[in-house]
Amino acid sequence: MKLIWNKGLFLTTPLLSYIPFIPFQPAAITLGIVVLINKDYSSKSLIDHEAVHVRQYVELLFVGFVLLY
């Protein structure tokens, strides 16, 4: 795992390939201020995109984010 700090906790990991309840291989998943990024898809634009979701989580809290997403 590689750790990146940019307005949240970003972890680059191959583990997203092994999540059984997701039918496709996601590029990234945001869980509050923690972002899991698939190591094969890591890019500056993806990190910027997920940083927006982190900000939304912080501003709207979990329930607000889920309702608006």
Coordinates of C-alpha atoms in Angstrom, one line a residue:
M1 CA 0.0 0.0 0.0
K2 CA 1.1 3.5 -0.8
L3 CA 0.0 6.4 1.3
I4 CA -0.9 9.8 -0.2
W5 CA -2.2 12.7 1.8
N6 CA -4.3 15.2 -0.2
K7 CA -7.4 16.5 1.6
G8 CA -8.1 13.0 2.8
L9 CA -6.4 9.7 3.4
F10 CA -5.6 8.1 0.0
L11 CA -4.4 4.5 -0.1
T12 CA -3.2 2.9 -3.3
T13 CA -4.0 -0.8 -3.1
P14 CA -4.6 -3.9 -5.2
L15 CA -7.3 -5.0 -2.8
L16 CA -10.2 -3.4 -4.8
S17 CA -9.9 -6.2 -7.3
Y18 CA -11.0 -8.7 -4.6
I19 CA -14.2 -7.1 -3.2
P20 CA -16.8 -9.8 -3.7
F21 CA -20.0 -7.7 -3.6
I22 CA -19.0 -5.3 -6.3
P23 CA -19.6 -6.8 -9.8
F24 CA -16.9 -4.7 -11.5
Q25 CA -13.4 -3.6 -10.7
P26 CA -13.7 0.0 -9.3
A27 CA -10.9 2.6 -9.9
A28 CA -11.5 4.0 -6.4
I29 CA -13.9 4.0 -3.5
T30 CA -14.4 6.9 -1.0
L31 CA -15.4 5.9 2.5
G32 CA -15.6 9.2 4.5
I33 CA -12.1 10.7 4.5
V34 CA -10.5 7.4 3.4
V35 CA -10.1 6.7 -0.3
L36 CA -9.0 3.4 -1.6
I37 CA -7.5 3.6 -5.1
N38 CA -6.9 0.7 -7.4
K39 CA -3.1 0.7 -8.0
D40 CA -3.7 0.1 -11.8
Y41 CA -5.8 3.3 -12.1
S42 CA -4.0 5.7 -9.9
S43 CA -3.7 9.2 -11.5
K44 CA -3.8 12.8 -10.6
S45 CA -7.2 13.4 -12.1
L46 CA -8.7 10.4 -10.2
I47 CA -7.2 11.7 -6.9
D48 CA -8.7 15.1 -7.6
H49 CA -12.0 13.6 -8.4
E50 CA -12.1 11.5 -5.2
A51 CA -10.9 14.6 -3.2
V52 CA -14.2 16.2 -4.2
H53 CA -16.1 13.3 -2.7
V54 CA -14.1 13.6 0.5
R55 CA -15.0 17.3 0.7
Q56 CA -18.7 16.3 0.1
Y57 CA -18.6 13.8 2.9
V58 CA -17.2 16.4 5.3
E59 CA -19.7 19.1 4.3
L60 CA -22.8 16.9 4.0
L61 CA -21.9 14.1 6.5
F62 CA -22.6 10.5 5.5
V63 CA -26.4 10.7 5.3
G64 CA -26.4 13.9 3.2
F65 CA -23.8 12.5 0.9
V66 CA -25.6 9.3 0.3
L67 CA -29.0 11.1 -0.2
L68 CA -27.5 13.4 -2.8
Y69 CA -25.3 10.9 -4.5

